[in-house]
Amino acid sequence: MLKQSIIEDVLYSALSTGGDFAEVFVEDKFNTALNMVGGKIENGISGRDYGVGIRIFYGTNSIYAYTNDSSKENLIKVAKKAAMVVGAIKKDITINLMKDSINNIHFIQQYPLDIQKSKKVELMKKAYYSAKNYDNIISQVRVRYMDEDQRVLIANSEGLFVQDRRVRTRTAINAVASRKGEMQSGHCAPGAHMGFEFYEKINIEDYAKEAARIAKTMVNASYCPSGKMPVVIDNGFGGVIFHEACGHGLEATSVAKGTSVFAGKIGQKIASDVVTAIDDGTILNAWGSQNIDDEGTKMRKNVLIENGILKGYMIDQLNGIKMGMKSTGSGRRQSYKYAPTSRMTNTYIQNGKSTFKEIIQGTEYGLYAKKMGGGSVNPATGDFNFAVMEGYMIRNGKICEPVRGATLIGSGSETLNKIDMVGNNLAYGQGMCGSSSGSIPVNVGQPVIRVEAMTVGGRKEE
Amino acid sequence: MDYRKIIDLLFHKGQVIGFKDMEVFIQRDKSLNLKVFKKEIDNFSISDEGGLSFRGIYKGKMGYSYTEKIDMDSVDLLINEAIENSKVIDSEDEEYIFEGSKEYKTINNFNEDLEKIEVEDKIDFLKNLEKYALELDSRVDAVNYCSYGQEETYSLLVNTKGLDLENKSNIAYSYISVVVKENEDIKTSYKYIVSNDFSEFDYKKLSKEAVNEALSLLEAKSIKSNEYPVVIRNSTFANILKAFSPIFNGENVEKGLSLLKDKINKKIADMKITIVDDPFYKDGIATSFDGEGVATKYKKIIENGVLKTYLHNLKSAKKAKVMSTGNAYKGSYKGTVSIAPTNMYIENGDKSLDEILKTMDKGLMIIDVQGLHSGLNTVSGDFSLAAKAYLIEKGKIKRPINGITISGNFFEVLKNIEEIGNDLSFAMPSMGYVGSPSIKVKRLSIAGE
């Protein structure tokens, strides 16, 4: 991707003014995106992202520069421009790049670039018709297909020189149901760190029907009541609650600054006993997995919370220096345009002992959030919010009428202590997580859980 | 790199292989991003990058491709990918390459002075911003974001129908978020400024606003769930309007994804409401030509409550049998052409925010909402958003409120607007620049205790 000798020269230039550490990140990525509306391909675009990011550490500070002119002269010019910011005295550093091959565990069978576009379109049509023909009430269906094939080369002044290749594919189906001038939509978007073989492992039609089912259910639903009540959050994408309520606060990005509510709490009880939470970037071919993170550190399984006790954070190199701790393989970035920072990979609450049936039956009144939408959090206060895409009222231990338009809000530390039941049906959902190092693919996951009281933002008094 | 040489080669090779019309869009960005934390430069990022996108009509269908590796070797890739992408298109919608508008007004959004200011001055500005905020009150615990960003964008649009347009603009912004702490109570607040005139960057004003607001939120409590009259502060309503701006998108209307279908010349909002899309707005960020090379123009989207037009690009306009409104949007060389507003805003009313509050016996003033990317549905108009607010009693701020959501339907909100302020303010720019004055809505559902 870039000659070893050029990289060495760039690293030396980056350290020419006294920096402690320098890193070069080279990215070459092919993307395809196809959009289908009303069963017809509206447009398709494909192309190549290519660029180089150069990073320098001095003390606990860092400088980042990027460009997509990868000629030797330009890279050295950019490295020197970045180095000027350090402005100290050059240290005596020798760089010996040691080419290291990574241990690839996420095997790809069918590279997207080898698959005819017509096959991708065929898949989209299958999804379209499954959703459209689900019911007469479905008035419009949008299908978006994407795949990417990313090669990265990461080298640094400590001698690291590694390459990795990540292939991801995803199909998003959005169904709209219309009734008497009202519209509601349902959404499903399965994805994986896989090639086109992903679509042999899943049945895209099931997901399409699911999107249509949600739209149909919601257009017939009345508004959700508001107020504080017990909330049962189903498995899979329901894990977004942990992602927002706690995950972001355990990223070293805010912990190192002391601006997270969870800073300085290792070994302390921060959640109820039934909660064990994990971030695992090594799950085979999962959406948020990689062999190595975007700083070249091997990804691993990190226990964040064990039986309610805070065990660890997600840490990248720079924040590791600030915290006096080692990287946990959590340094990630959207592309060469972003300096990496600590991020989540596949984050989930581990299985507990309750069954779905027990949890519903044990709830006299409350909200059953079957499908969750996205959310966000303020890491300094822990205040989070997220949307319920498909909800039902629970009355006398039974799932009753569907309700729409609900948002769940609360504070992370409070909610973690109020999780009183954890089911045994762990599943994952795929999402894109946006933060300071860009938008990256992450899995969220959990078994069904119950929070004994949460503020539900609906529109109706009950 | 000589862009013209590559463009010539692309058009030549494209023509030989059978493209009818072709277009190249090049964008080049130079940016600077700085962050300060505890007197140190926490982030220093510089870039100089760009890309080239190609599109062309091959056998009647438009194929797109792009590359960030701009060199002669990429020409074949661009052509082949565009052909492959055109082949799978089965939409019958006609797409064109545009020959150009008669006239392009001049909009100058490039301020040379911004480029001349030393990086040190910008770092000093940030250090002062942080220091001043920390010194304002002993309860200021940290300044968790203190950033400055600056971007210079050059774009070039050239096609085989003779269009040859270029634009250069620059913009700078600063963002501060403060954390205040009293006993165990932690609150945050943020403020930002967007301008390409560095003399407008006033660290005292920015930090004071952020700190005062954060302090005012200490001891915030929830409120009983109910329906209340609400005033939504200017930039917060601007953010909500921006999130709902796809309802005006002509393509969404045509595809049955907007409830504004068949509503042209019908009353869809209170008659006090006029929404304009004005590329020439004085402090705006628009350019004189849109993503397809069509001259941008001023129009009223809603006039005294009546819907006057949707926003169109060439394709959606042709389907609706109208002229393009100059709202084709090409966010970057990576995207296909879509639709977005230029500078879109609700026209000012005549009352100040204070005067509007005085019209309220008991209600809420919403000062911030969270969850705009997930808690609203542009198709149905429904929204449910986490919010920060003040309780207003007898026209005065009584106390801060948190732990609530505001819920409603945007189409109903438009009809239930009672007062419009005279304090137009804009949301952070992205896919258009959207503004609003403070707005009083008859009532909205508030979920709290």
PDB file of C-alpha atoms in Angstrom, chain A residues 129-334:
ATOM      1  CA  TYR A 129     -41.131  -7.775  -2.595  1.00  0.00           C
ATOM      2  CA  SER A 130     -41.198  -9.607   0.747  1.00  0.00           C
ATOM      3  CA  ALA A 131     -41.877  -6.336   2.533  1.00  0.00           C
ATOM      4  CA  LYS A 132     -44.231  -4.867  -0.081  1.00  0.00           C
ATOM      5  CA  ASN A 133     -46.338  -8.016  -0.383  1.00  0.00           C
ATOM      6  CA  TYR A 134     -46.545  -8.485   3.358  1.00  0.00           C
ATOM      7  CA  ASP A 135     -49.770  -6.502   3.543  1.00  0.00           C
ATOM      8  CA  ASN A 136     -51.845  -4.043   1.489  1.00  0.00           C
ATOM      9  CA  ILE A 137     -51.199  -1.402   4.111  1.00  0.00           C
ATOM     10  CA  ILE A 138     -47.497  -1.222   3.100  1.00  0.00           C
ATOM     11  CA  SER A 139     -47.328   1.815   0.823  1.00  0.00           C
ATOM     12  CA  GLN A 140     -43.616   2.191   0.219  1.00  0.00           C
ATOM     13  CA  VAL A 141     -40.426   0.216   0.771  1.00  0.00           C
ATOM     14  CA  ARG A 142     -36.856   1.461   0.575  1.00  0.00           C
ATOM     15  CA  VAL A 143     -33.926  -0.934   0.424  1.00  0.00           C
ATOM     16  CA  ARG A 144     -30.340   0.178   0.763  1.00  0.00           C
ATOM     17  CA  TYR A 145     -27.476  -2.183   0.104  1.00  0.00           C
ATOM     18  CA  MET A 146     -23.876  -1.449   1.029  1.00  0.00           C
ATOM     19  CA  ASP A 147     -20.584  -3.262   1.125  1.00  0.00           C
ATOM     20  CA  GLU A 148     -17.028  -2.200   1.813  1.00  0.00           C
ATOM     21  CA  ASP A 149     -13.612  -3.728   1.476  1.00  0.00           C
ATOM     22  CA  GLN A 150     -11.092  -1.845   3.588  1.00  0.00           C
ATOM     23  CA  ARG A 151      -7.347  -2.465   3.656  1.00  0.00           C
ATOM     24  CA  VAL A 152      -5.311  -0.738   6.317  1.00  0.00           C
ATOM     25  CA  LEU A 153      -1.627  -0.484   7.021  1.00  0.00           C
ATOM     26  CA  ILE A 154      -0.559   0.706  10.443  1.00  0.00           C
ATOM     27  CA  ALA A 155       3.050   1.471  11.312  1.00  0.00           C
ATOM     28  CA  ASN A 156       4.582   3.316  14.232  1.00  0.00           C
ATOM     29  CA  SER A 157       7.898   4.466  15.623  1.00  0.00           C
ATOM     30  CA  GLU A 158       7.960   1.544  18.064  1.00  0.00           C
ATOM     31  CA  GLY A 159       8.461  -0.778  15.090  1.00  0.00           C
ATOM     32  CA  LEU A 160       4.896  -1.862  14.446  1.00  0.00           C
ATOM     33  CA  PHE A 161       4.117  -2.602  10.810  1.00  0.00           C
ATOM     34  CA  VAL A 162       0.869  -4.505  10.245  1.00  0.00           C
ATOM     35  CA  GLN A 163      -1.819  -4.793   7.613  1.00  0.00           C
ATOM     36  CA  ASP A 164      -5.418  -5.882   7.934  1.00  0.00           C
ATOM     37  CA  ARG A 165      -8.349  -6.268   5.595  1.00  0.00           C
ATOM     38  CA  ARG A 166     -11.931  -5.771   6.733  1.00  0.00           C
ATOM     39  CA  VAL A 167     -14.927  -6.666   4.645  1.00  0.00           C
ATOM     40  CA  ARG A 168     -18.402  -5.635   5.690  1.00  0.00           C
ATOM     41  CA  THR A 169     -21.811  -5.945   4.157  1.00  0.00           C
ATOM     42  CA  ARG A 170     -25.244  -4.704   5.216  1.00  0.00           C
ATOM     43  CA  THR A 171     -28.771  -4.323   3.852  1.00  0.00           C
ATOM     44  CA  ALA A 172     -31.240  -1.873   5.350  1.00  0.00           C
ATOM     45  CA  ILE A 173     -34.958  -2.271   4.747  1.00  0.00           C
ATOM     46  CA  ASN A 174     -37.405   0.498   5.565  1.00  0.00           C
ATOM     47  CA  ALA A 175     -41.114  -0.201   5.153  1.00  0.00           C
ATOM     48  CA  VAL A 176     -43.834   2.450   5.381  1.00  0.00           C
ATOM     49  CA  ALA A 177     -47.420   1.674   6.258  1.00  0.00           C
ATOM     50  CA  SER A 178     -50.132   4.255   5.451  1.00  0.00           C
ATOM     51  CA  ARG A 179     -53.610   4.510   6.827  1.00  0.00           C
ATOM     52  CA  LYS A 180     -55.981   7.488   6.633  1.00  0.00           C
ATOM     53  CA  GLY A 181     -53.310  10.102   5.973  1.00  0.00           C
ATOM     54  CA  GLU A 182     -51.019   8.685   8.628  1.00  0.00           C
ATOM     55  CA  MET A 183     -47.700   7.007   8.024  1.00  0.00           C
ATOM     56  CA  GLN A 184     -45.485   4.841  10.210  1.00  0.00           C
ATOM     57  CA  SER A 185     -42.295   3.075   9.325  1.00  0.00           C
ATOM     58  CA  GLY A 186     -40.490  -0.096  10.354  1.00  0.00           C
ATOM     59  CA  HIS A 187     -36.810  -0.739   9.929  1.00  0.00           C
ATOM     60  CA  CYS A 188     -34.426  -3.731   9.859  1.00  0.00           C
ATOM     61  CA  ALA A 189     -30.762  -3.581   8.899  1.00  0.00           C
ATOM     62  CA  PRO A 190     -28.759  -6.799   9.315  1.00  0.00           C
ATOM     63  CA  GLY A 191     -25.010  -6.626   8.727  1.00  0.00           C
ATOM     64  CA  ALA A 192     -21.789  -8.535   9.383  1.00  0.00           C
ATOM     65  CA  HIS A 193     -18.015  -8.517   9.005  1.00  0.00           C
ATOM     66  CA  MET A 194     -18.515 -10.923   6.110  1.00  0.00           C
ATOM     67  CA  GLY A 195     -18.619 -11.026   2.363  1.00  0.00           C
ATOM     68  CA  PHE A 196     -21.631 -11.845   0.224  1.00  0.00           C
ATOM     69  CA  GLU A 197     -21.862 -15.259   1.957  1.00  0.00           C
ATOM     70  CA  PHE A 198     -23.685 -13.355   4.698  1.00  0.00           C
ATOM     71  CA  TYR A 199     -26.852 -13.657   2.632  1.00  0.00           C
ATOM     72  CA  GLU A 200     -26.559 -17.453   2.667  1.00  0.00           C
ATOM     73  CA  LYS A 201     -26.412 -17.371   6.469  1.00  0.00           C
ATOM     74  CA  ILE A 202     -29.491 -15.178   6.914  1.00  0.00           C
ATOM     75  CA  ASN A 203     -32.776 -15.018   5.044  1.00  0.00           C
ATOM     76  CA  ILE A 204     -33.159 -11.410   3.954  1.00  0.00           C
ATOM     77  CA  GLU A 205     -36.885 -11.983   3.380  1.00  0.00           C
ATOM     78  CA  ASP A 206     -37.436 -12.603   7.094  1.00  0.00           C
ATOM     79  CA  TYR A 207     -35.921  -9.206   7.885  1.00  0.00           C
ATOM     80  CA  ALA A 208     -37.993  -7.518   5.177  1.00  0.00           C
ATOM     81  CA  LYS A 209     -41.189  -9.030   6.569  1.00  0.00           C
ATOM     82  CA  GLU A 210     -40.164  -7.963  10.045  1.00  0.00           C
ATOM     83  CA  ALA A 211     -39.769  -4.322   8.868  1.00  0.00           C
ATOM     84  CA  ALA A 212     -43.215  -4.494   7.249  1.00  0.00           C
ATOM     85  CA  ARG A 213     -44.734  -6.104  10.347  1.00  0.00           C
ATOM     86  CA  ILE A 214     -43.423  -3.292  12.570  1.00  0.00           C
ATOM     87  CA  ALA A 215     -44.765  -0.598  10.205  1.00  0.00           C
ATOM     88  CA  LYS A 216     -48.177  -2.260  10.074  1.00  0.00           C
ATOM     89  CA  THR A 217     -48.333  -2.741  13.849  1.00  0.00           C
ATOM     90  CA  MET A 218     -47.338   0.858  14.523  1.00  0.00           C
ATOM     91  CA  VAL A 219     -49.747   2.501  12.092  1.00  0.00           C
ATOM     92  CA  ASN A 220     -52.516   0.735  13.990  1.00  0.00           C
ATOM     93  CA  ALA A 221     -51.110   1.643  17.404  1.00  0.00           C
ATOM     94  CA  SER A 222     -52.227   4.488  19.629  1.00  0.00           C
ATOM     95  CA  TYR A 223     -49.830   6.837  21.418  1.00  0.00           C
ATOM     96  CA  CYS A 224     -47.838   5.598  24.366  1.00  0.00           C
ATOM     97  CA  PRO A 225     -48.758   6.829  27.824  1.00  0.00           C
ATOM     98  CA  SER A 226     -46.109   8.877  29.596  1.00  0.00           C
ATOM     99  CA  GLY A 227     -44.608   8.767  33.050  1.00  0.00           C
ATOM    100  CA  LYS A 228     -42.439   6.509  35.198  1.00  0.00           C
ATOM    101  CA  MET A 229     -43.062   2.787  34.838  1.00  0.00           C
ATOM    102  CA  PRO A 230     -41.316  -0.603  34.634  1.00  0.00           C
ATOM    103  CA  VAL A 231     -39.885  -1.220  31.163  1.00  0.00           C
ATOM    104  CA  VAL A 232     -39.099  -4.624  29.642  1.00  0.00           C
ATOM    105  CA  ILE A 233     -36.566  -4.226  26.835  1.00  0.00           C
ATOM    106  CA  ASP A 234     -36.300  -7.150  24.438  1.00  0.00           C
ATOM    107  CA  ASN A 235     -33.101  -8.821  23.287  1.00  0.00           C
ATOM    108  CA  GLY A 236     -30.990  -7.899  20.256  1.00  0.00           C
ATOM    109  CA  PHE A 237     -30.965  -4.217  19.364  1.00  0.00           C
ATOM    110  CA  GLY A 238     -32.405  -3.548  22.850  1.00  0.00           C
ATOM    111  CA  GLY A 239     -28.760  -3.625  23.905  1.00  0.00           C
ATOM    112  CA  VAL A 240     -28.569  -0.036  22.688  1.00  0.00           C
ATOM    113  CA  ILE A 241     -29.680   0.852  26.216  1.00  0.00           C
ATOM    114  CA  PHE A 242     -26.407  -0.411  27.658  1.00  0.00           C
ATOM    115  CA  HIS A 243     -24.454   1.151  24.792  1.00  0.00           C
ATOM    116  CA  GLU A 244     -25.872   4.589  25.605  1.00  0.00           C
ATOM    117  CA  ALA A 245     -26.517   4.335  29.332  1.00  0.00           C
ATOM    118  CA  CYS A 246     -23.108   2.977  30.211  1.00  0.00           C
ATOM    119  CA  GLY A 247     -20.890   2.035  27.254  1.00  0.00           C
ATOM    120  CA  HIS A 248     -19.930   5.584  26.229  1.00  0.00           C
ATOM    121  CA  GLY A 249     -19.145   6.463  29.828  1.00  0.00           C
ATOM    122  CA  LEU A 250     -16.671   3.553  29.987  1.00  0.00           C
ATOM    123  CA  GLU A 251     -14.690   4.767  26.973  1.00  0.00           C
ATOM    124  CA  ALA A 252     -11.307   6.154  28.003  1.00  0.00           C
ATOM    125  CA  THR A 253     -12.085   9.212  25.857  1.00  0.00           C
ATOM    126  CA  SER A 254     -14.166  10.633  28.699  1.00  0.00           C
ATOM    127  CA  VAL A 255     -12.719   8.564  31.580  1.00  0.00           C
ATOM    128  CA  ALA A 256      -9.168   9.933  31.070  1.00  0.00           C
ATOM    129  CA  LYS A 257     -10.471  13.481  31.348  1.00  0.00           C
ATOM    130  CA  GLY A 258     -12.385  12.620  34.479  1.00  0.00           C
ATOM    131  CA  THR A 259     -15.528  13.867  32.751  1.00  0.00           C
ATOM    132  CA  SER A 260     -17.317  10.510  32.859  1.00  0.00           C
ATOM    133  CA  VAL A 261     -19.634   9.602  35.735  1.00  0.00           C
ATOM    134  CA  PHE A 262     -17.779   6.244  35.878  1.00  0.00           C
ATOM    135  CA  ALA A 263     -14.261   7.708  36.189  1.00  0.00           C
ATOM    136  CA  GLY A 264     -12.317   6.409  39.207  1.00  0.00           C
ATOM    137  CA  LYS A 265     -14.854   3.716  40.037  1.00  0.00           C
ATOM    138  CA  ILE A 266     -12.988   0.480  39.172  1.00  0.00           C
ATOM    139  CA  GLY A 267     -13.846  -2.163  41.772  1.00  0.00           C
ATOM    140  CA  GLN A 268     -16.955  -0.290  42.859  1.00  0.00           C
ATOM    141  CA  LYS A 269     -20.505  -1.440  42.445  1.00  0.00           C
ATOM    142  CA  ILE A 270     -22.095   0.554  39.649  1.00  0.00           C
ATOM    143  CA  ALA A 271     -24.892  -1.792  38.558  1.00  0.00           C
ATOM    144  CA  SER A 272     -27.270  -4.275  40.094  1.00  0.00           C
ATOM    145  CA  ASP A 273     -25.931  -7.809  40.811  1.00  0.00           C
ATOM    146  CA  VAL A 274     -27.618  -9.336  37.769  1.00  0.00           C
ATOM    147  CA  VAL A 275     -25.598  -7.220  35.315  1.00  0.00           C
ATOM    148  CA  THR A 276     -22.445  -8.545  33.637  1.00  0.00           C
ATOM    149  CA  ALA A 277     -21.361  -6.562  30.580  1.00  0.00           C
ATOM    150  CA  ILE A 278     -18.719  -7.281  27.987  1.00  0.00           C
ATOM    151  CA  ASP A 279     -17.113  -5.619  24.978  1.00  0.00           C
ATOM    152  CA  ASP A 280     -15.742  -8.279  22.653  1.00  0.00           C
ATOM    153  CA  GLY A 281     -14.090  -7.381  19.349  1.00  0.00           C
ATOM    154  CA  THR A 282     -13.200 -11.024  18.640  1.00  0.00           C
ATOM    155  CA  ILE A 283     -16.652 -12.511  17.961  1.00  0.00           C
ATOM    156  CA  LEU A 284     -16.238 -14.323  14.655  1.00  0.00           C
ATOM    157  CA  ASN A 285     -17.373 -12.225  11.691  1.00  0.00           C
ATOM    158  CA  ALA A 286     -19.543  -9.977  13.857  1.00  0.00           C
ATOM    159  CA  TRP A 287     -20.404  -6.469  12.592  1.00  0.00           C
ATOM    160  CA  GLY A 288     -18.188  -4.744  15.188  1.00  0.00           C
ATOM    161  CA  SER A 289     -15.251  -7.193  15.031  1.00  0.00           C
ATOM    162  CA  GLN A 290     -11.776  -6.705  13.588  1.00  0.00           C
ATOM    163  CA  ASN A 291      -8.520  -8.635  13.898  1.00  0.00           C
ATOM    164  CA  ILE A 292      -6.715  -5.548  15.142  1.00  0.00           C
ATOM    165  CA  ASP A 293      -7.952  -2.123  16.163  1.00  0.00           C
ATOM    166  CA  ASP A 294      -7.036   1.002  14.170  1.00  0.00           C
ATOM    167  CA  GLU A 295      -3.829   1.461  16.163  1.00  0.00           C
ATOM    168  CA  GLY A 296      -2.650  -2.070  15.358  1.00  0.00           C
ATOM    169  CA  THR A 297      -3.444  -3.595  18.766  1.00  0.00           C
ATOM    170  CA  LYS A 298      -5.036  -7.035  18.738  1.00  0.00           C
ATOM    171  CA  MET A 299      -8.717  -6.864  19.561  1.00  0.00           C
ATOM    172  CA  ARG A 300      -9.856  -8.756  22.614  1.00  0.00           C
ATOM    173  CA  LYS A 301     -12.682  -9.597  24.955  1.00  0.00           C
ATOM    174  CA  ASN A 302     -12.935  -6.992  27.718  1.00  0.00           C
ATOM    175  CA  VAL A 303     -15.076  -7.557  30.790  1.00  0.00           C
ATOM    176  CA  LEU A 304     -16.547  -4.174  31.708  1.00  0.00           C
ATOM    177  CA  ILE A 305     -18.895  -5.068  34.554  1.00  0.00           C
ATOM    178  CA  GLU A 306     -19.063  -8.355  36.437  1.00  0.00           C
ATOM    179  CA  ASN A 307     -22.061  -8.990  38.687  1.00  0.00           C
ATOM    180  CA  GLY A 308     -22.525  -5.257  39.068  1.00  0.00           C
ATOM    181  CA  ILE A 309     -18.865  -4.438  39.856  1.00  0.00           C
ATOM    182  CA  LEU A 310     -16.941  -2.161  37.451  1.00  0.00           C
ATOM    183  CA  LYS A 311     -13.981  -4.200  36.137  1.00  0.00           C
ATOM    184  CA  GLY A 312     -12.492  -2.164  33.328  1.00  0.00           C
ATOM    185  CA  TYR A 313     -12.678   0.544  30.703  1.00  0.00           C
ATOM    186  CA  MET A 314     -12.187   0.537  26.947  1.00  0.00           C
ATOM    187  CA  ILE A 315      -8.799   2.142  26.325  1.00  0.00           C
ATOM    188  CA  ASP A 316      -6.800   3.388  23.330  1.00  0.00           C
ATOM    189  CA  GLN A 317      -3.075   4.193  23.310  1.00  0.00           C
ATOM    190  CA  LEU A 318      -3.129   7.919  23.962  1.00  0.00           C
ATOM    191  CA  ASN A 319      -5.705   7.778  26.741  1.00  0.00           C
ATOM    192  CA  GLY A 320      -3.789   4.768  28.084  1.00  0.00           C
ATOM    193  CA  ILE A 321      -0.757   7.053  28.539  1.00  0.00           C
ATOM    194  CA  LYS A 322      -2.932   9.620  30.304  1.00  0.00           C
ATOM    195  CA  MET A 323      -4.436   6.974  32.584  1.00  0.00           C
ATOM    196  CA  GLY A 324      -1.270   4.941  33.134  1.00  0.00           C
ATOM    197  CA  MET A 325      -2.999   1.894  31.702  1.00  0.00           C
ATOM    198  CA  LYS A 326      -2.528  -0.359  28.687  1.00  0.00           C
ATOM    199  CA  SER A 327      -4.588  -0.256  25.513  1.00  0.00           C
ATOM    200  CA  THR A 328      -7.441  -2.759  25.506  1.00  0.00           C
ATOM    201  CA  GLY A 329      -7.517  -2.928  21.702  1.00  0.00           C
ATOM    202  CA  SER A 330     -10.276  -0.333  21.591  1.00  0.00           C
ATOM    203  CA  GLY A 331      -8.673   2.344  19.364  1.00  0.00           C
ATOM    204  CA  ARG A 332     -11.028   2.820  16.421  1.00  0.00           C
ATOM    205  CA  ARG A 333     -11.731   5.383  13.705  1.00  0.00           C
ATOM    206  CA  GLN A 334     -14.102   5.790  10.792  1.00  0.00           C
TER     207      GLN A 334
END
